[in-house]
Each structure stands twice: as structure tokens, then as C-alpha cells.
Short mmCIF file of C-alpha atoms and ligand atoms in Angstrom, two decimals:
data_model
loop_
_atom_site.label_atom_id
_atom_site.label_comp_id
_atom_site.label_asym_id
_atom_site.label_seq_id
_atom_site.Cartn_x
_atom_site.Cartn_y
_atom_site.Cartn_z
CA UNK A 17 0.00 0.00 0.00
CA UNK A 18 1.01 3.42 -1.12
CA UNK A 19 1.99 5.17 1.93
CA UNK A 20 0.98 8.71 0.53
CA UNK A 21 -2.56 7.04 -0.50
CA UNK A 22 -5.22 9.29 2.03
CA UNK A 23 -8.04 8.41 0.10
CA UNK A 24 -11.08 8.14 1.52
CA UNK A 25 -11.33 10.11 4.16
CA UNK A 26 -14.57 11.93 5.39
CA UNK A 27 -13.73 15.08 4.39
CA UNK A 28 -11.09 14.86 1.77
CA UNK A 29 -8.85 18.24 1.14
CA UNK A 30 -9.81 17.19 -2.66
CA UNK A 31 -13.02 16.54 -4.73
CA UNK A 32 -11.79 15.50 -8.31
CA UNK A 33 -15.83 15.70 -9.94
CA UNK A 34 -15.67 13.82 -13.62
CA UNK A 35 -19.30 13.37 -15.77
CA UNK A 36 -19.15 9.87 -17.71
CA UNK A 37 -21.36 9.28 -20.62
CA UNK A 38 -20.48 6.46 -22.61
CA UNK A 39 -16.84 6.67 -21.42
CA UNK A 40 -16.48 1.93 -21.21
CA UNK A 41 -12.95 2.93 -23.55
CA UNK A 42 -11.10 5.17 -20.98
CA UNK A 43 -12.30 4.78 -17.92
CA UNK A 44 -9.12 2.54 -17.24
CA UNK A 45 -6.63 4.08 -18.91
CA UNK A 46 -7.80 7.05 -16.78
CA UNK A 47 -7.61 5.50 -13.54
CA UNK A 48 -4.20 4.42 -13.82
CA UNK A 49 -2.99 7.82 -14.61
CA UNK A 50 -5.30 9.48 -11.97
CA UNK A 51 -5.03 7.50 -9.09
CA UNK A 52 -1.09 7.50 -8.63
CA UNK A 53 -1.32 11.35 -9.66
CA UNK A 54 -3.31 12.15 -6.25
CA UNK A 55 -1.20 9.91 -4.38
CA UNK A 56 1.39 11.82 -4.58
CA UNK A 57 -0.47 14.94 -3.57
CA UNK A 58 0.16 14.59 -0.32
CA UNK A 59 -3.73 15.77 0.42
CA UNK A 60 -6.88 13.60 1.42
CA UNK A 61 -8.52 13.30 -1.93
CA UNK A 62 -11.47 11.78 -3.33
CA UNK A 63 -12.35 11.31 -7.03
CA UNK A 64 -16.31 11.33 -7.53
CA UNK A 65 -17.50 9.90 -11.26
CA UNK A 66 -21.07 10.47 -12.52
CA UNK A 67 -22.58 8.08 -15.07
CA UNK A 68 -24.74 10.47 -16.86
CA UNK A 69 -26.95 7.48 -18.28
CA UNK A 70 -24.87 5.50 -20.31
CA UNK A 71 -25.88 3.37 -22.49
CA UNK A 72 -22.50 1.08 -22.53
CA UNK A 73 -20.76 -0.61 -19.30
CA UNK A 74 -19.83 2.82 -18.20
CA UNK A 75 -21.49 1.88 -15.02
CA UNK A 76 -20.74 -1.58 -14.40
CA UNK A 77 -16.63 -0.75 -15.19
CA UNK A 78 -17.39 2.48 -12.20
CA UNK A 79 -18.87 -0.41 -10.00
CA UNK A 80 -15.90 -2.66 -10.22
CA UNK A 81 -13.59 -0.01 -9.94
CA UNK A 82 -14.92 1.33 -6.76
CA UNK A 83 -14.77 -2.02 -5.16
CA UNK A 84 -11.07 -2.24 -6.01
CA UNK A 85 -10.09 0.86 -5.20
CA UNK A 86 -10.54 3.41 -2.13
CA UNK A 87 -11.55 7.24 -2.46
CA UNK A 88 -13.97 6.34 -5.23
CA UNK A 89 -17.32 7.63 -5.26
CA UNK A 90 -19.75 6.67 -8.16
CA UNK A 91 -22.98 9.09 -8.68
CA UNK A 92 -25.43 7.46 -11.25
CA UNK A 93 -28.00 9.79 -12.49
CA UNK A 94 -31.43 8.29 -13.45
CA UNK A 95 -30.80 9.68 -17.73
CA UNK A 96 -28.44 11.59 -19.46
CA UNK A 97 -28.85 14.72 -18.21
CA UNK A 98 -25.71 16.35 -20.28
CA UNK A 99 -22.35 17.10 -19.03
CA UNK A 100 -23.14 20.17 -16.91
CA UNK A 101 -26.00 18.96 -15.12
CA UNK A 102 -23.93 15.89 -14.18
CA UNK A 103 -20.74 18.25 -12.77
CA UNK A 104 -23.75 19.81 -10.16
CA UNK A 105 -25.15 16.40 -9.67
CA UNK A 106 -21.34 15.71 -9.13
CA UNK A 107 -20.76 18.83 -6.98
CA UNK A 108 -23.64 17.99 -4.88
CA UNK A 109 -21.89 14.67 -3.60
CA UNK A 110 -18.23 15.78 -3.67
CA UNK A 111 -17.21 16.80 0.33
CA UNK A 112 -13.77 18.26 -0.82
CA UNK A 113 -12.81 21.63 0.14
CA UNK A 114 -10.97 21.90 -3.11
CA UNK A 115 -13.32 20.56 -6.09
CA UNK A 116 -11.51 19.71 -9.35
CA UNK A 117 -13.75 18.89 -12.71
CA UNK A 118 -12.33 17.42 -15.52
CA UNK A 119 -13.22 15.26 -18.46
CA UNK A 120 -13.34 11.51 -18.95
CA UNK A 121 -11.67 11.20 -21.88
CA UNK A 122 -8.34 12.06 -20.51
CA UNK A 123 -8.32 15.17 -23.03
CA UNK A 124 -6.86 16.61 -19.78
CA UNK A 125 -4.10 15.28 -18.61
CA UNK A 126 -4.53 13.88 -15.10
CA UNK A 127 -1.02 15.11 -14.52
CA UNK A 128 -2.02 18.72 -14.37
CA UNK A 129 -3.93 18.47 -10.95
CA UNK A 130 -0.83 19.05 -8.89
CA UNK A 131 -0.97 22.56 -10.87
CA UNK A 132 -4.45 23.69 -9.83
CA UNK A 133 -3.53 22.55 -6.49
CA UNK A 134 -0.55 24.80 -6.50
CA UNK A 135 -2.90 27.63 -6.88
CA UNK A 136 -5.35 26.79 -4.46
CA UNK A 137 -2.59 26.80 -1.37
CA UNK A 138 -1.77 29.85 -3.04
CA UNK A 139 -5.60 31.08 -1.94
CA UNK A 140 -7.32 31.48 -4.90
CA UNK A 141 -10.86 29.91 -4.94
CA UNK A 142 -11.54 29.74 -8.57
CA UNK A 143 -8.86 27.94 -10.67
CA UNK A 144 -9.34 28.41 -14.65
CA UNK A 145 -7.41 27.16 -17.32
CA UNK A 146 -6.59 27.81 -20.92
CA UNK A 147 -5.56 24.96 -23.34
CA UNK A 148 -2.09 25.67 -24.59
CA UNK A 149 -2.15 23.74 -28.01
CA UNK A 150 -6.05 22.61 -27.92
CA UNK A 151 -6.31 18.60 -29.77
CA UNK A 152 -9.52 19.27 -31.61
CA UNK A 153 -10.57 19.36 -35.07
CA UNK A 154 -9.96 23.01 -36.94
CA UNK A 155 -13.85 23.70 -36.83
CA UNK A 156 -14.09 22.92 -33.43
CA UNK A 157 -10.99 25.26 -32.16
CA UNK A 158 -12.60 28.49 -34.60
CA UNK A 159 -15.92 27.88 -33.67
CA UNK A 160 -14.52 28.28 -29.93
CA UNK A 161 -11.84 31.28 -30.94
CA UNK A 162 -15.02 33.07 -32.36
CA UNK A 163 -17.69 32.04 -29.02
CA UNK A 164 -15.09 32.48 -26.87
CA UNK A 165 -14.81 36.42 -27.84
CA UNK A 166 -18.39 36.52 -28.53
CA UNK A 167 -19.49 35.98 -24.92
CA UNK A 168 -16.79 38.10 -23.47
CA UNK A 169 -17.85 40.55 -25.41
CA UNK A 170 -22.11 39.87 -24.27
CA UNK A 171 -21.67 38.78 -20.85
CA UNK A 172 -19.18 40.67 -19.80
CA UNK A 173 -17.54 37.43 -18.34
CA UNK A 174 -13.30 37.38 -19.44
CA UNK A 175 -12.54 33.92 -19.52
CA UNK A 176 -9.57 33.18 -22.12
CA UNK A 177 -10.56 29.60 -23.16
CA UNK A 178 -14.38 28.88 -21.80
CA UNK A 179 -14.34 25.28 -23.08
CA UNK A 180 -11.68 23.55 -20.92
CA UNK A 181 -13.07 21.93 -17.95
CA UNK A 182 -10.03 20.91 -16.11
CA UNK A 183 -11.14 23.61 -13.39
CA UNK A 184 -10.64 24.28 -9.76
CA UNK A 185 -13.24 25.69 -7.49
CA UNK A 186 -13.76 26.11 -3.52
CA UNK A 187 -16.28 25.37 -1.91
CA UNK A 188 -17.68 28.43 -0.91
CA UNK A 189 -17.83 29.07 -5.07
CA UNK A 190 -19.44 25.36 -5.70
CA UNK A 191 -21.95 25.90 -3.01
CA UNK A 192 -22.94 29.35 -4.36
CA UNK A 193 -23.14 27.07 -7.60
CA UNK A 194 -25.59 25.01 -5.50
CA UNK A 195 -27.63 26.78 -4.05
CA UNK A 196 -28.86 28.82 -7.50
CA UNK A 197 -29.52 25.36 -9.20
CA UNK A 198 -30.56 26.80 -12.88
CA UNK A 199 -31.67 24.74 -15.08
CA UNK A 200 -29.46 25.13 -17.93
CA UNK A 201 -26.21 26.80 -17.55
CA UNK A 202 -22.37 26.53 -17.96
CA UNK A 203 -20.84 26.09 -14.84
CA UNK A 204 -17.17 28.10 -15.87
CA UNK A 205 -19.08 30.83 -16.96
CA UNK A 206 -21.50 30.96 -13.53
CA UNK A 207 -18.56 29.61 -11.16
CA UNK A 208 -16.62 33.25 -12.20
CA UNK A 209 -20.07 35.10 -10.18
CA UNK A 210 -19.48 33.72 -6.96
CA UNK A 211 -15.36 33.53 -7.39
CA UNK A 212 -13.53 36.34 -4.95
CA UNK A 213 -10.14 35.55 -6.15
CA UNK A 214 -9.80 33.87 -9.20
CA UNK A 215 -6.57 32.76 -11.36
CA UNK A 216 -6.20 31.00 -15.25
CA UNK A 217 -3.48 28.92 -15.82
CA UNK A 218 -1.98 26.83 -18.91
CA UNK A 219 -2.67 23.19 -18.90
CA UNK A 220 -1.85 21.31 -21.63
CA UNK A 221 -4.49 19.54 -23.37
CA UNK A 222 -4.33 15.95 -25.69
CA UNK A 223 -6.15 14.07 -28.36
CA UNK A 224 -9.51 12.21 -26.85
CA UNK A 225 -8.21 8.68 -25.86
CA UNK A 226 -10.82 6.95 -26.82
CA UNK A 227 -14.30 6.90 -28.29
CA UNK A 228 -16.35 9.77 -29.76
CA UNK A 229 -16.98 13.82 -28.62
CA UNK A 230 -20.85 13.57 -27.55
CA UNK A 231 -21.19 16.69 -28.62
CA UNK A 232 -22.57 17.16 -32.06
CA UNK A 233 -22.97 20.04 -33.77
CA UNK A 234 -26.65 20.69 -32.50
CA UNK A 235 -25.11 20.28 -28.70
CA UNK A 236 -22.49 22.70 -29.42
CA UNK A 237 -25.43 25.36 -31.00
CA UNK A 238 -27.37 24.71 -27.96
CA UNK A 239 -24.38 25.16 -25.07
CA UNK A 240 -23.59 28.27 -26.83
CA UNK A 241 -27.23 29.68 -26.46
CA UNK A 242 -27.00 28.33 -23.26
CA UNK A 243 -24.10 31.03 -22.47
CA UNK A 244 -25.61 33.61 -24.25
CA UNK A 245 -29.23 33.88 -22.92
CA UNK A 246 -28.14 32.64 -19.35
CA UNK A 247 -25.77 35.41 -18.71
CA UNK A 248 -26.59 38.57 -21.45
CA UNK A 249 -29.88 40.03 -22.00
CA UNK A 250 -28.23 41.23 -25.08
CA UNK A 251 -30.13 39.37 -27.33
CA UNK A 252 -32.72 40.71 -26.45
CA UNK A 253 -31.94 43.85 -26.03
CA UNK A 254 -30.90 44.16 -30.05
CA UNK A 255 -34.46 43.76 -31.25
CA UNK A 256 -35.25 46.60 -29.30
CA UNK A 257 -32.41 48.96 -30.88
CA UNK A 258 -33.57 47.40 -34.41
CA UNK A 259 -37.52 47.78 -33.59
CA UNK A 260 -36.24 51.25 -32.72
CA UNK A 261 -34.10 52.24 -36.03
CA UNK A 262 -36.90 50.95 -38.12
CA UNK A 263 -39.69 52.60 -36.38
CA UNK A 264 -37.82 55.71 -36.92
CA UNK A 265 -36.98 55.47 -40.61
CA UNK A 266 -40.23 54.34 -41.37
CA UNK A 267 -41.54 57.28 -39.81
CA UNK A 268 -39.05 59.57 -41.92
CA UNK A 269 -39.64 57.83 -44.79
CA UNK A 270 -43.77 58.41 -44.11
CA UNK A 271 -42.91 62.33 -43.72
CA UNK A 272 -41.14 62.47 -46.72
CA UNK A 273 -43.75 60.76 -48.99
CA UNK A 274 -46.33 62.92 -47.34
CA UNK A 275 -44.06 66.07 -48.28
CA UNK A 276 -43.30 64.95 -51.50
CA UNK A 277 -47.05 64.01 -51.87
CA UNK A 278 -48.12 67.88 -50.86
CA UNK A 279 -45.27 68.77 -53.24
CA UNK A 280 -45.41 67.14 -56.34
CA UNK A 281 -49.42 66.16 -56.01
CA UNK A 282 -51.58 62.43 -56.40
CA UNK A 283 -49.33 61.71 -59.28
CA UNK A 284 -45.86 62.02 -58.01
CA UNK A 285 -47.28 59.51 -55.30
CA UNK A 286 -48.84 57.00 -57.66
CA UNK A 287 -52.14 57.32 -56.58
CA UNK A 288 -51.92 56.71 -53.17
CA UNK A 289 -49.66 53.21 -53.09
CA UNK A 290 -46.30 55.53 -51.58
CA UNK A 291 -48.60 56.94 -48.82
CA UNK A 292 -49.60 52.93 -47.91
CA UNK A 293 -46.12 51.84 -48.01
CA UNK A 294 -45.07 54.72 -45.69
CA UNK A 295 -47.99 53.74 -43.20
CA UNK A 296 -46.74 50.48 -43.71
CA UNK A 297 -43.04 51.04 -42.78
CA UNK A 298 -43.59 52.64 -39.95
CA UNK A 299 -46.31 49.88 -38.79
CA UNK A 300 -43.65 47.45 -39.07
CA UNK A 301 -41.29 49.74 -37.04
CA UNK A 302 -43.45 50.46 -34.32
CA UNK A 303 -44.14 46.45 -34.26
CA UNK A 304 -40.77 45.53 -33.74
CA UNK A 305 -40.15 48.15 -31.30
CA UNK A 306 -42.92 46.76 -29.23
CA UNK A 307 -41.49 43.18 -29.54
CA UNK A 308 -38.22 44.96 -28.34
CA UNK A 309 -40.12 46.26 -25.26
CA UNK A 310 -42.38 42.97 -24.25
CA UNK A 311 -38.67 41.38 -25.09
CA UNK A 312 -36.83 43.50 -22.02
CA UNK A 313 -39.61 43.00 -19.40
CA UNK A 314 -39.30 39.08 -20.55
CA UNK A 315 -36.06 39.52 -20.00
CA UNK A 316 -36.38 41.21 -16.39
CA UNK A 317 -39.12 37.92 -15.66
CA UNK A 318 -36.01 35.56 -16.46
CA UNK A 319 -33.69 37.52 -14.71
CA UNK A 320 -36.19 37.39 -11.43
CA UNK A 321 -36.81 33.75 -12.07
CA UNK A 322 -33.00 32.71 -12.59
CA UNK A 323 -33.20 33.87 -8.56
CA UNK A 324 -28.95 34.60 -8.61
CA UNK A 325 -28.16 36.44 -5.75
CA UNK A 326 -27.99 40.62 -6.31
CA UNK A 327 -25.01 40.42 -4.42
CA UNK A 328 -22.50 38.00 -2.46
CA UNK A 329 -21.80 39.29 1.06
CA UNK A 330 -17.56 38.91 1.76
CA UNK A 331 -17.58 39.89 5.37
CA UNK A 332 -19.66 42.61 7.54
CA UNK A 333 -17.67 44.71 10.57
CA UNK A 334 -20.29 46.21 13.38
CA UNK A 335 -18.58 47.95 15.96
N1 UDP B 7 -20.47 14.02 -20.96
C1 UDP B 7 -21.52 13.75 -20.07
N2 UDP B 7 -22.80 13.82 -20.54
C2 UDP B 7 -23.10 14.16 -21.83
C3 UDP B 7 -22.02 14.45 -22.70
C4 UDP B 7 -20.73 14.37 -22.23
O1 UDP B 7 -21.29 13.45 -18.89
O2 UDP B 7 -24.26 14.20 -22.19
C5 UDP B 7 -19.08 13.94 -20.46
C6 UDP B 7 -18.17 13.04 -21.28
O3 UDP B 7 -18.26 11.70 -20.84
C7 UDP B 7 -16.81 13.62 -21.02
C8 UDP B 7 -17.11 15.10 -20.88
O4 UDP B 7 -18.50 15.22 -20.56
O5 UDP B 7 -16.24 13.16 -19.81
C9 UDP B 7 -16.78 15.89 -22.12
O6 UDP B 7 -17.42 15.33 -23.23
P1 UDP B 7 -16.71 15.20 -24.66
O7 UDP B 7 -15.31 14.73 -24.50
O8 UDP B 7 -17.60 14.41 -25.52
O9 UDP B 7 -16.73 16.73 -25.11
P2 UDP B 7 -15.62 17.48 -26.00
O10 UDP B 7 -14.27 17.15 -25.44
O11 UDP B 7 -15.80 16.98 -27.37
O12 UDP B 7 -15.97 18.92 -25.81
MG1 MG B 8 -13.48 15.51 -24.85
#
């Protein structure tokens, strides 16, 4: 017996959280790079998989595992809920007071825990990391380089690579990801809201081991509305500024016919058809701008709904 291995303790220094969905292919090759990896930590560790309704022997490899091994805790969700819902469902069961999430698929290296540990001792409570040479096809690494801006940009959130989910948070950041349980959200984007001092690193990051990505293309669409909508009323906020510009020209364009019209006289104006085409623009206009307005107070509704906290209280001093 390892005489670093302090696994399995009640309240492990270290949660490592990892979502499984159809992982049979690397769940062992992972193991026998994680496991000696946290040995040598020198911390009380646990590693806490979630089979996020597999359809292969995902579960039944997980089972066997944790009767071999100490430290292992297996979460099996009733479906596939999708990858994020399984890190909460993870979250909710790890006791660490350091809580690591990574993938399956040993895209990310095992060997770069001691790293985010590094940084934790240091005191940060939010650990982030940015791929240094990401393995992934061309479309998928553009279609990220052009998100990744994108939701900066919306959400006002700067996180250099948003994708890579070898991550470190505290506890006091995964229970503020806890206790506002929303339905559909990305957890590095949410964990940087309740994060008082947070850090991004370089990892390095490989080819998938083994198997396929789940995500297809549709996934990826959805995950990236996902960001959008959950943390940027944005969206919405653009029909309003369109319904706005086009109510306006419509309404010069109306003026101008009319003047013209008064100008020029019935023929200029082709009997009348101008005149309904300006009434018609600015109809349109004045529609859009009141889809822009119903599309704010929606947007106030979902913000009220959401229930995130206005504000997250450090410390308070009475004297
Ligand atoms: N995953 C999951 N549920 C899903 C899809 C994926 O738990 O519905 C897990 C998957 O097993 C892996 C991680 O999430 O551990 C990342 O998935 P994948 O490698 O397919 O994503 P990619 O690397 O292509 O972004
Ligand atoms: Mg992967």
C-alpha cells in the first residue's frame, strides 16, 4: 500500500468531480494515470464519477472499480442529463474543500492536478485554465476562438478559453453554484459570479483517448445559447435597438412621402400606393419596437426567475 494514498477520508482536502457518458474505452486508462497522480499529492482526496446514463458498461466498469479501489465515489444519475448537469449532480456529492472537474476522456491530462492545487494553497478559490495547443478538429478550435470572444464581449464574463473543464473551485464558489440550481447553464461561466479571487493557468491539453466527442454540432449550438441567454440580456436587447431604427426610418420615410405628396401632387405619389407603403413602414417599425419592449420585461421575468443572488456578502464589521 502506497503510503501517501489518504483516500477516503470523510472530508477529503480534494473533490476530483468527472461526468461519464459512454466513457467503457477510458475509464481505465484514466484510472491508472489518476489515481497514482493524487497519491502523490500529499492531500486527502477523493475522485467522484457520474454516469450520466450511459448506455455502454460505463457503469458496471465504475462499479468494479470502486470495489477495487478506495476514495472512489460513483454518482449514477437516473438519464443523461448532459455534461453540466452531471458536474452539479457531481458537486452535490463531492465533500472536498478543493473541487476539481475534468473530463473523462483524458483530453486533460490527469497530470495537471498538482498545478491547480498549486494555486489553491496559493488562496485562490476559482482555478481556470486555458488549453495551450487545444487537440480538436480546426472547426471545433474556430468555432470556440469566435464564441469564446463573442461571450466576453455579451456577458461581460473574461474567460480566455471557456471550453476547458479541467477547473478548480472552492467550496464556498461550488456551493454558491448550489444553491442557484438553474436549469441550464455553464458552470465556468456561472462559477466566475461567486469567485472572490480567481486565477487561469496553462494546462496542456491531448487528443480524446478513446471513443467519440458527444457533442454534435446541434449540442455545441445549444451550449452556446446556453451562455448567451443565461448570462446577457443582449439578445434581447438588439431587437429593441432594431424595432427602434426601423420605427424611426419608417416614420421619416412616411414624412417624406407625405411632403413629397403635398409637393409634387396624387401623381408624383402613384395614386396613393407611396402613402400605404409609408404607413406600412412605420407599422412594421413600431411592431418591432414593441417586440423589443415585451422582449426586455421578458427579459427582467427571467432575470427574477433565474433567482442569482444581487449580491455576495464577503464579510460585515459592526462595531
Ligand atoms: N459528458 C456527459 N454527458 C453528456 C455528454 C458528455 O457526462 O451528455 C461527459 C463526457 O463523458 C466527457 C465530458 O462530458 O467526460 C466531455 O465530453 P466530450 O469529451 O464528448 O466533449 P468534447 O471534449 O468533445 O468537448
Ligand atoms: Mg473531450
Amino acid at each position: 500500500m502506497n503510503p501517501n494514498n489518504t483516500s477516503g477520508a470523510r472530508h477529503p482536502a480534494l473533490s476530483i468531480v468527472i461526468p461519464m457518458y459512454n466513457e467503457e474505452a477510458n475509464i481505465s486508462r484514466l484510472f491508472s494515470r489518476l489515481f497514482p497522480v493524487l497519491q502523490g499529492l500529499g492531500e486527502t482526496w477523493e475522485v467522484v464519477c457520474i454516469n450520466d446514463g450511459s448506455r455502454d458498461s460505463t457503469l458496471e466498469l465504475l462499479e468494479k472499480e470502486s470495489r477495487e479501489r478506495k476514495g472512489l465515489v460513483v454518482v449514477n444519475l437516473a438519464r443523461n442529463f448532459g455534461q453540466h448537469a452531471a458536474v452539479m449532480a457531481g458537486f452535490s456529492q463531492a465533500r472536498g474543500k478543493w473541487i476539481i472537474t475534468m473530463d473523462a476522456d483524458l483530453q486533460n491530462p490527469p497530470e495537471e492536478i498538482p498545478k491547480i492545487v498549486e494555486q489553491f494553497r496559493k488562496g485562490h478559490d476559482l482555478v481556470g485554465s486555458i488549453r495551450k495547443v487545444r487537440h480538436d478538429s480546426c472547426f471545433r478550435r474556430t468555432a470556440s476562438r469566435i464564441t469564446n470572444r463573442l461571450i466576453t464581449k455579451i456577458s461581460g464574463i473574461s474567460l480566455k478559453d471557456f471550453g476547458c473543464m479541467l477547473r478548480g473551485y472552492s467550496r464556498e464558489v461550488v456551493r454558491g453554484i448550489l444553491e442557484n440550481p438553474e436549469y441550464r447553464t455553464f458552470i465556468p461561466a456561472l462559477a466566475t459570479f461567486f469567485a472572490r479571487n480567481p486565477v487561469e493557468i496553462q494546462v496542456e491539453h491531448e487528443e480524446r483517448a478513446a471513443g467519440q466527442s458527444k457533442y454534435s454540432i446541434l449540442k455545441l449550438l445549444s451550449l452556446q445559447l446556453d451562455l448567451m441567454t443565461g448570462f446577457s440580456m443582449w439578445p434581447l436587447r438588439i431587437l429593441f435597438f432594431v424595432g427602434s431604427i426601423v420605427a424611426l426610418l419608417g416614420l421619416a420615410s412616411a414624412l417624406l412621402i407625405i411632403v413629397m405628396r403635398i409637393l409634387y401632387g396624387p401623381e408624383w405619389a402613384a395614386q396613393g400606393v407611396f402613402t400605404l407603403f409609408a404607413g406600412l413602414f412605420f407599422l412594421v417599425g413600431c411592431q418591432f419596437f414593441a417586440l423589443g419592449l415585451l422582449g426586455e420585461y421578458i427579459g427582467r421575468i427571467f432575470q427574477a426567475v433565474r433567482k442569482r443572488p444581487p449580491f455576495i456578502l464577503d464579510w460585515v464589521k459592526r462595531s
